[in-house]
Short mmCIF file of C-alpha atoms and ligand atoms in Angstrom, two decimals:
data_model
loop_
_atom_site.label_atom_id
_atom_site.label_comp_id
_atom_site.label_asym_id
_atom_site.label_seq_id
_atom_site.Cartn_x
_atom_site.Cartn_y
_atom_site.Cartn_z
CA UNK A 250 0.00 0.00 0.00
CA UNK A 251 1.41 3.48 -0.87
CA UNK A 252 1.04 4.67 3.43
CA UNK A 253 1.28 8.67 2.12
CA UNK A 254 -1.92 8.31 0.20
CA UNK A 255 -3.46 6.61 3.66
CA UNK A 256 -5.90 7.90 6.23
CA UNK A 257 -5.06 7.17 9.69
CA UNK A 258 -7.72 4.52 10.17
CA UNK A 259 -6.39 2.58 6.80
CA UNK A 260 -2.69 3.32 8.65
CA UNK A 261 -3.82 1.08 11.98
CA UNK A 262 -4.89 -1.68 10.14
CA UNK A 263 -1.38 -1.73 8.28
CA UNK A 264 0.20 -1.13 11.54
CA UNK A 265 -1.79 -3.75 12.79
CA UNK A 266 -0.56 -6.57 10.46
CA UNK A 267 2.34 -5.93 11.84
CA UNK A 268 1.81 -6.16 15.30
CA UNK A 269 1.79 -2.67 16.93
CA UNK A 270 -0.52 -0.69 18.61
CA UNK A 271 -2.82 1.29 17.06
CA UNK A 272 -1.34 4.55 18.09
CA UNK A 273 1.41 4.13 15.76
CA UNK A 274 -0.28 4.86 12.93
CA UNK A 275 -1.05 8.68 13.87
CA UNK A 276 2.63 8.74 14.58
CA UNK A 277 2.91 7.74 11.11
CA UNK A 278 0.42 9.87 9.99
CA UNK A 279 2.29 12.86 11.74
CA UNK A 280 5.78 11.87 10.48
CA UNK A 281 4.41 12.53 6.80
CA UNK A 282 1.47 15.30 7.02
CA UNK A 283 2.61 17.25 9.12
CA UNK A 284 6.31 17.02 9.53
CA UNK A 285 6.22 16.83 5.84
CA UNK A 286 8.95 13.92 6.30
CA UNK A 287 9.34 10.75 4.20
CA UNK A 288 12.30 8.96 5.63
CA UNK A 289 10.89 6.82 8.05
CA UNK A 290 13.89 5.18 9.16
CA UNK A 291 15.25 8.39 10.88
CA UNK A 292 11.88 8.43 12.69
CA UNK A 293 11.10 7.29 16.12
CA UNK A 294 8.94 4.26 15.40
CA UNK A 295 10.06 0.93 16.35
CA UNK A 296 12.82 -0.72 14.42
CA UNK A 297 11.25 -3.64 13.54
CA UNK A 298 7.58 -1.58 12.51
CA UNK A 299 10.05 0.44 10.28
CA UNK A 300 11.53 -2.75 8.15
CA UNK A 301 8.23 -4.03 7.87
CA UNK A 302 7.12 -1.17 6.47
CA UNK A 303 10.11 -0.47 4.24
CA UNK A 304 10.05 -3.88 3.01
CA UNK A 305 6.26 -4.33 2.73
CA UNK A 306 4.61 -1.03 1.32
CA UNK A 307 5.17 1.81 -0.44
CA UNK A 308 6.40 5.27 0.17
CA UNK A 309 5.83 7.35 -2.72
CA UNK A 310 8.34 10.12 -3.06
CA UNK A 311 8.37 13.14 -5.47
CA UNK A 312 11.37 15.52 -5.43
CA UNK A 313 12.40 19.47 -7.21
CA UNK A 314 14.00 18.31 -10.16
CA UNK A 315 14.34 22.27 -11.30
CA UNK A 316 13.47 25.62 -10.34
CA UNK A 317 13.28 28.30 -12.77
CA UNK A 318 13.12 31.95 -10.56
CA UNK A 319 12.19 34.86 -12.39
CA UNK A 320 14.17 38.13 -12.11
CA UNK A 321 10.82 40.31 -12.57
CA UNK A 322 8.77 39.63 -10.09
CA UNK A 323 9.49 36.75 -7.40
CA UNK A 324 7.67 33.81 -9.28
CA UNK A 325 9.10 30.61 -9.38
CA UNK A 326 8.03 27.49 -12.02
CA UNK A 327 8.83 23.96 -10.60
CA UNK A 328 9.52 21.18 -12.20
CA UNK A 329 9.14 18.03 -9.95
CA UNK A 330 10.53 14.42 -11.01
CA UNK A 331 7.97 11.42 -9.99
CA UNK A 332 9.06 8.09 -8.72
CA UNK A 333 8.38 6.43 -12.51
CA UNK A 334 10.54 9.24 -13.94
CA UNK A 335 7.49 11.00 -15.05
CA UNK A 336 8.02 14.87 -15.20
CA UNK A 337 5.02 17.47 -13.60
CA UNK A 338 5.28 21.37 -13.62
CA UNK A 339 3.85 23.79 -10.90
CA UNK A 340 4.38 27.57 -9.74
CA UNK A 341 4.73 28.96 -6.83
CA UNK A 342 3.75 32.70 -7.28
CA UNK A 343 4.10 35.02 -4.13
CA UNK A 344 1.67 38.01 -3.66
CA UNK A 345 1.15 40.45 -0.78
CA UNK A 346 -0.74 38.17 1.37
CA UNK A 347 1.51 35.25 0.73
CA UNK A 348 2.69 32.09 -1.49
CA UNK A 349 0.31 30.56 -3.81
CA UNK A 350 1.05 27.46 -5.52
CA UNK A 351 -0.42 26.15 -8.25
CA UNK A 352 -0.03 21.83 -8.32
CA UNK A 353 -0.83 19.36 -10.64
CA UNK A 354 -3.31 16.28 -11.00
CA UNK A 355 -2.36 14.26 -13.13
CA UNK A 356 0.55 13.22 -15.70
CA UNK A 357 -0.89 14.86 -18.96
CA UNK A 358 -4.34 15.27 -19.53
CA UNK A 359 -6.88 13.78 -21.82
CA UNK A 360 -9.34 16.24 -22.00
CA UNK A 361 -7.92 17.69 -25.41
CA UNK A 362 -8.52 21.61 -24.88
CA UNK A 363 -6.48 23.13 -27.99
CA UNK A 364 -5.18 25.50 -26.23
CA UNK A 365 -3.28 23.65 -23.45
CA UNK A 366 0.22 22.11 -23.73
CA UNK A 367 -0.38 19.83 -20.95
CA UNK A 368 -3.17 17.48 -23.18
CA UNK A 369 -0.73 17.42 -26.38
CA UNK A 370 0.40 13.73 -25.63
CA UNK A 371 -2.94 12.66 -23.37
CA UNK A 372 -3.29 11.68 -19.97
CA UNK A 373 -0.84 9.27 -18.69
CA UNK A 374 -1.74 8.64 -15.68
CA UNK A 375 -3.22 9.93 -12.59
CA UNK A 376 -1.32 11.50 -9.65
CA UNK A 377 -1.90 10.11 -6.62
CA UNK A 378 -3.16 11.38 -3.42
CA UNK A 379 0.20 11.49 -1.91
CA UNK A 380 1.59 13.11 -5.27
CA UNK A 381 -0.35 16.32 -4.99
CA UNK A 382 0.36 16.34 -1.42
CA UNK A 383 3.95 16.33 -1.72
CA UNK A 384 4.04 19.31 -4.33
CA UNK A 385 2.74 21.34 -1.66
CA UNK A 386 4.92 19.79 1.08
CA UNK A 387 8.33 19.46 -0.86
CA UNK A 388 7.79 23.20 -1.76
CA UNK A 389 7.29 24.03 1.97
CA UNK A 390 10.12 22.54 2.52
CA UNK A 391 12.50 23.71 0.08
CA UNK A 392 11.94 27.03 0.71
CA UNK A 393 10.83 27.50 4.43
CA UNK A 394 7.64 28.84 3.67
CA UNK A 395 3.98 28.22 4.43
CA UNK A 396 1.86 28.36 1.45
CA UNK A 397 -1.54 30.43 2.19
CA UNK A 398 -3.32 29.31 -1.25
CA UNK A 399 -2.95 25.76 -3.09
CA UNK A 400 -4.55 25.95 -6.63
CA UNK A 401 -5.60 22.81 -9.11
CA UNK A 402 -4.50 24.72 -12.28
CA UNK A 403 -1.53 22.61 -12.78
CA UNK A 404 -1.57 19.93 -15.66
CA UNK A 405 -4.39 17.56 -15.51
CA UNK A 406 -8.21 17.54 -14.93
CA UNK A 407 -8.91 17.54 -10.84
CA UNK A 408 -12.33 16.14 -11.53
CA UNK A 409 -11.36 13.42 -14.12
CA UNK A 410 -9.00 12.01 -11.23
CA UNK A 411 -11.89 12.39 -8.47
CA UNK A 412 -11.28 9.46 -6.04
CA UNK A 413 -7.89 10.54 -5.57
CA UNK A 414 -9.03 14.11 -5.51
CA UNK A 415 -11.02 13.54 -2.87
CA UNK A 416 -8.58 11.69 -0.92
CA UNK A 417 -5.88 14.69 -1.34
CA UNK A 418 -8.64 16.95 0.23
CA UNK A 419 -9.20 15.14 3.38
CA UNK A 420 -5.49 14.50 3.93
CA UNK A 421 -4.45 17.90 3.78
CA UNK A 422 -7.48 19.14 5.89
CA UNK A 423 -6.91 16.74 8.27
CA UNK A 424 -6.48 18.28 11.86
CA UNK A 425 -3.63 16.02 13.05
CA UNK A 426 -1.78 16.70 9.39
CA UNK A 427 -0.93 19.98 7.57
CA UNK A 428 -4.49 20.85 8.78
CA UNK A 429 -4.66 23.40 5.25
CA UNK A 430 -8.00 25.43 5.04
CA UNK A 431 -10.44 24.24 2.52
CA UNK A 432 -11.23 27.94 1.96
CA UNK A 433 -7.95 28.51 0.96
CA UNK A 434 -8.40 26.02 -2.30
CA UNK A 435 -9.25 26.41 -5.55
CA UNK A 436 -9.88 23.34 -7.93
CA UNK A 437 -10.02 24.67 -11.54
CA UNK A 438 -12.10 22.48 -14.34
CA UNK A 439 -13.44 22.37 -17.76
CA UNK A 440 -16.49 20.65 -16.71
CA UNK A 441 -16.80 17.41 -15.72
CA UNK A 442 -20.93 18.04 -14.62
CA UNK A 443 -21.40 14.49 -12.81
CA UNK A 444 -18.02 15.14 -10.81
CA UNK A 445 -19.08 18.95 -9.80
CA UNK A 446 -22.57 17.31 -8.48
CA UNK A 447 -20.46 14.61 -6.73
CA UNK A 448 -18.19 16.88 -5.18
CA UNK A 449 -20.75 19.65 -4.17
CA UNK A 450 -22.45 16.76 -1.88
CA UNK A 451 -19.48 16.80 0.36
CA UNK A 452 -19.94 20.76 0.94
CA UNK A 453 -16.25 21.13 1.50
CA UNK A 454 -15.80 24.92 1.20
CA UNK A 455 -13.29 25.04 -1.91
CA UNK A 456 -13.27 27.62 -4.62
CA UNK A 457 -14.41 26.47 -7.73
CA UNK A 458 -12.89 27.77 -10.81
CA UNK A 459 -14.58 26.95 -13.70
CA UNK A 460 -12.92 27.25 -17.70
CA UNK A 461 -15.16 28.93 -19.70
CA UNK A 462 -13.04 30.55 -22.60
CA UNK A 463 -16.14 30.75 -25.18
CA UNK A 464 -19.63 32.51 -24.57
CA UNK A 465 -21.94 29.82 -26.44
CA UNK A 466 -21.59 25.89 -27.24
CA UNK A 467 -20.72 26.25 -30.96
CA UNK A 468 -17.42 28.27 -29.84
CA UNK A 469 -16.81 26.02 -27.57
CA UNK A 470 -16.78 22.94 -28.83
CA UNK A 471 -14.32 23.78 -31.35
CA UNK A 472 -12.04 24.87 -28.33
CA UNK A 473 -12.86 21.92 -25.75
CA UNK A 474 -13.83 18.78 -26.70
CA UNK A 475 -15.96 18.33 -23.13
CA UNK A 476 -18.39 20.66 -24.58
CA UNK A 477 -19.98 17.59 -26.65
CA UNK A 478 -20.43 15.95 -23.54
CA UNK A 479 -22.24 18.82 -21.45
CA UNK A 480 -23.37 21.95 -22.53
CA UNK A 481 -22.12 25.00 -20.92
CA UNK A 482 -25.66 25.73 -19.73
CA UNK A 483 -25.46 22.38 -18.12
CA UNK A 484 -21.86 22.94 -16.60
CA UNK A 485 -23.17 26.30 -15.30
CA UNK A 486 -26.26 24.86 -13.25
CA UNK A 487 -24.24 21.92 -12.06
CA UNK A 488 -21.72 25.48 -10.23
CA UNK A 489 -24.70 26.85 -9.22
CA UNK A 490 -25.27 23.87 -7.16
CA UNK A 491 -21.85 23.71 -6.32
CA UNK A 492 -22.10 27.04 -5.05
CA UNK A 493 -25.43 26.59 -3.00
CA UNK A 494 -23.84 23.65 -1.12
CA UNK A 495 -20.69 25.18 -0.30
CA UNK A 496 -21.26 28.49 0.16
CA UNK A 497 -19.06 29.45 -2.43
CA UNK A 498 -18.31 31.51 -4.77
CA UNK A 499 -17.87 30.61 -8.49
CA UNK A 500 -14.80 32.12 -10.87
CA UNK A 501 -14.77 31.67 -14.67
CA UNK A 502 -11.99 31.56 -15.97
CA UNK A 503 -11.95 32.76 -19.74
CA UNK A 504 -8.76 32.63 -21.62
CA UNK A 505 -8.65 35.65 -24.35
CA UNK A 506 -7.46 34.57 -27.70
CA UNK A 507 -7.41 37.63 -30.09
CA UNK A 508 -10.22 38.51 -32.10
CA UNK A 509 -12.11 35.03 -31.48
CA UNK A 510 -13.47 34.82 -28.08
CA UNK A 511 -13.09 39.20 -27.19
CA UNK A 512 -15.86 40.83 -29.63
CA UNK A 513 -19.12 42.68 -28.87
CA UNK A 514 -21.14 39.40 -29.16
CA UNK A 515 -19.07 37.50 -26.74
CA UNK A 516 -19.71 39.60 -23.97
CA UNK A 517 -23.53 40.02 -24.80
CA UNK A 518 -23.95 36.42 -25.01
CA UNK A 519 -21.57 36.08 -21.54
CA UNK A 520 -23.92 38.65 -19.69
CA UNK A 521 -26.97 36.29 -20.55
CA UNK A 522 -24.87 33.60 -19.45
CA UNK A 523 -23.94 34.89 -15.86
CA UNK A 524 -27.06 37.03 -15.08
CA UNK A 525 -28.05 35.35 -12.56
CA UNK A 526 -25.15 34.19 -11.08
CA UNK A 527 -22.91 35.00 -8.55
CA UNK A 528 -19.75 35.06 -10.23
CA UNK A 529 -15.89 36.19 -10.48
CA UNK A 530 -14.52 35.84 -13.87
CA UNK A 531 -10.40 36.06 -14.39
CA UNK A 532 -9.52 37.07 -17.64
CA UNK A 533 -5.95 35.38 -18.64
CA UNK A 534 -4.40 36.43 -22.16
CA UNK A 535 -3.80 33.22 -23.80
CA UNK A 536 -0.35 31.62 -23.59
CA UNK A 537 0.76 31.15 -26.91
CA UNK A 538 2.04 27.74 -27.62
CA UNK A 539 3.52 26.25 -30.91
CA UNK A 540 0.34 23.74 -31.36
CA UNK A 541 -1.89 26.44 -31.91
CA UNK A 542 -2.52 29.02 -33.86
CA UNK A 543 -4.68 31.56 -31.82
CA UNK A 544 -2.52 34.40 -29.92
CA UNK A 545 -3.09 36.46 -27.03
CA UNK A 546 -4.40 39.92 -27.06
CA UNK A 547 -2.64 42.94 -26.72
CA UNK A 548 -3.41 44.78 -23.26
CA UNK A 549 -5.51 47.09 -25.01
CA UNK A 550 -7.62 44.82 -25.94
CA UNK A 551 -7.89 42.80 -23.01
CA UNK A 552 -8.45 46.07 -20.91
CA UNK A 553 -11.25 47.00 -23.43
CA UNK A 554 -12.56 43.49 -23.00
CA UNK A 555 -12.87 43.83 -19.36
CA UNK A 556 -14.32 47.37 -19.44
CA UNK A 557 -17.19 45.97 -21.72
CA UNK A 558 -17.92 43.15 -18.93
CA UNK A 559 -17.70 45.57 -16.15
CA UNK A 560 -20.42 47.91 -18.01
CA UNK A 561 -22.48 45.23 -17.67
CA UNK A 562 -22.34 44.59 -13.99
CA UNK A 563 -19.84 41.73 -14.40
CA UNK A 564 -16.95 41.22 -11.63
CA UNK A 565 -13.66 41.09 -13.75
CA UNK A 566 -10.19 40.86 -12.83
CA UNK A 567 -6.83 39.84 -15.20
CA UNK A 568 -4.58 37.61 -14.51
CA UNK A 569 -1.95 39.19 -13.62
CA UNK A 570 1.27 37.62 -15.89
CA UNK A 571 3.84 36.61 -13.74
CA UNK A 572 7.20 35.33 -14.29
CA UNK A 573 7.22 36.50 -18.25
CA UNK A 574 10.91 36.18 -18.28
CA UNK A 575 10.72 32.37 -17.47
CA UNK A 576 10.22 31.55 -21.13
CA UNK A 577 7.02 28.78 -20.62
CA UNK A 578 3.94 28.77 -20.38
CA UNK A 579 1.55 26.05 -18.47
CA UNK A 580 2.87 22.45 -19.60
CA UNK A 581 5.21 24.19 -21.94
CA UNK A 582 7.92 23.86 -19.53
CA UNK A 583 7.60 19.95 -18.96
CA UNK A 584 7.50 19.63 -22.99
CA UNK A 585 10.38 21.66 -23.37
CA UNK A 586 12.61 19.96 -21.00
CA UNK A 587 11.80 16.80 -22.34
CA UNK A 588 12.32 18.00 -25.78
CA UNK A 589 8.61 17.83 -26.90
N1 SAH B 719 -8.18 20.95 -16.29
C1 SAH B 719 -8.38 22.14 -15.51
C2 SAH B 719 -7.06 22.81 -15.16
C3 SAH B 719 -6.38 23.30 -16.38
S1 SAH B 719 -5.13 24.54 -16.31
C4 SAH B 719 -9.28 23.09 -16.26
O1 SAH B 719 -9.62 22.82 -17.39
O2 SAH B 719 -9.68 24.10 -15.67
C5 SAH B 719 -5.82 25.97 -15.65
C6 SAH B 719 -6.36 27.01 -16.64
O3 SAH B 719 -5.42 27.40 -17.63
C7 SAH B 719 -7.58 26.50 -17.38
O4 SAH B 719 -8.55 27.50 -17.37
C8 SAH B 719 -7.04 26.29 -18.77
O5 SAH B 719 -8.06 26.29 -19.73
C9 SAH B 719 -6.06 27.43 -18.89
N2 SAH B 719 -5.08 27.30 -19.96
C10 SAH B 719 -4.55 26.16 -20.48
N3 SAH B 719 -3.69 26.46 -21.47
C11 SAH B 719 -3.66 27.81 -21.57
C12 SAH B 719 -2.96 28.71 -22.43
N4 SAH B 719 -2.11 28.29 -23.37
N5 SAH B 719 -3.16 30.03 -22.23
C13 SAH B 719 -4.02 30.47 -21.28
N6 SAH B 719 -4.70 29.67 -20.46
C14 SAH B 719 -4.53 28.35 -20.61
#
């Protein structure tokens, strides 16, 4: 069993097998949560516990295989290395109230959004529980810090991954581990309607971020694929729910591409969209990336864009662009190391 991924009650019965008491397991349970420690044979659990458990099970590690710091602004993008040798990106991005970092869910991504470096060679596997715990933890740790926000904007879809998703929640909630505030969490997604109902049921209070990027189906469906599967009006009461059972509040994301998605129509047809919603939308100038031919607006136009929303009662804000020196954008990092 991979014991980082493990709840504490799943921890006693391993501990169990073994033939220690129970309370062992929160030991364990501390050791890796919140410590933030792996190596369990400097820890103080009993000798012959620790070869059992080093012979026995798993420990899944995950380790900064590069840091890229930008000179502009104090934004830094990760790249970690995974125990099969599989490469995943993040960015740690500090603000005035503190470190944000944004983690990944899974190895690729299969959801196909044209846009997005991260789906160019599809999903190849899921990350773990433990693996999106131990972005946030090896970060901590490399640089001393505590993080204040943990975002699921990374590579991967959260909610296409959703029983380890879930899993990753609870653990880093958990009072007796790194005890992080739901409120402080934002999962981002392009959809997945079934998953948002799912998740809403549990009424943990995280942020919900959902990606937009087109103002009616036809646009978006030649964007992202999921838009065949559920329509955006269907996607949009599935948040509303979300919202109602959390207490939430939604963001849309909506990723300007120049002179497709940023004209008069689009933000008449967004206004119907949103009326009656309570909403945050984050306006990011696309990324260009070699795999697609769209490019991102010039400020101008993305200003005008968010004047036109604002006029009509809309809550905007742009992302701002960090670390523009750091020559990537998201996934284009991974790709480019790897020589994709
Ligand atoms: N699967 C999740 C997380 C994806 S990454 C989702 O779909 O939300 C986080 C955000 O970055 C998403 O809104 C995604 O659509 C957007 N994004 C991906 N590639 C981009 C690019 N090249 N430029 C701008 N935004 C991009």
């Amino acid at each position: 069993m991979e014991l980082n991924s493990l709840y504490i009650d799943e921890l006693k019965e391993i501990v169990k097998k073994y033939g220690e008491k129970e309370f062992r397991a929160k030991q364990l349970f501390n050791f890796f949560h919140a410590q933030k420690r792996l190596d369990i044979k400097n820890s103080n659990l009993p000798k012959k516990l620790i070869d059992n458990l080093l012979e026995n099970e798993e420990i899944r590690k995950l380790s900064i295989l590069k840091d890229y710091s930008s000179k502009i602004d104090e934004t830094k993008k990760l790249l970690y290395q995974l125990d099969d040798g599989n490469i995943i990106e993040g960015s740690l991005i500090k603000y005035k109230f503190g470190y944000s970092l944004c983690i990944s869910t899974q190895v690729g991504c299969r959801m196909s959004c044209v846009f997005c470096a991260s789906t160019k060679e599809g999903r190849v596997r899921n990350l773990t529980a433990s693996e999106m715990l131990s972005q946030i933890y090896s970060v901590e740790n490399e640089y001393g810090i505590n993080l204040s926000n943990v975002v699921l904007m990374g590579s991967g879809e959260p909610l296409d991954n959703y029983e380890n998703l879930i899993r990753f929640l609870d653990l880093i909630h958990d009072e007796n581990g790194r005890n992080f505030s739901y409120r402080n969490l934002t999962i981002s997604t392009c959809g997945i309607v079934e998953n948002i109902y799912k998740l809403a049921d549990k009424k943990y209070p995280v942020t919900l971020a959902l990606s937009l990027h087109a103002s009616n189906n036809e646009d978006r469906k030649a964007i992202m694929p999921i838009t065949n599967k559920y329509s955006i009006e269907e996607a949009l009461k599935a948040c509303k729910y979300y919202c109602d059972q959390t207490n939430t509040r939604l963001t849309i994301e909506y990723t300007l591409i120049n002179c497709e998605n940023d004209k008069d129509q689009n933000v008449k047809e967004l206004k119907n969209l949103l009326n009656n919603l309570k909403v945050h939308i984050n306006l990011i100038p696309l990324n260009n990336i070699k795999e697609y031919s769209g490019k991102r607006p010039d400020k101008r136009s993305v200003y005008a864009f968010k004047k036109k929303l604002e006029s009509k009662g809309l809550n905007v804000t742009i992302r701002r662009e960090l670390g523009a020196d750091i020559n990537a954008s998201c996934g284009q990092l991974r790709r480019d190391y790897k020589g994709g």
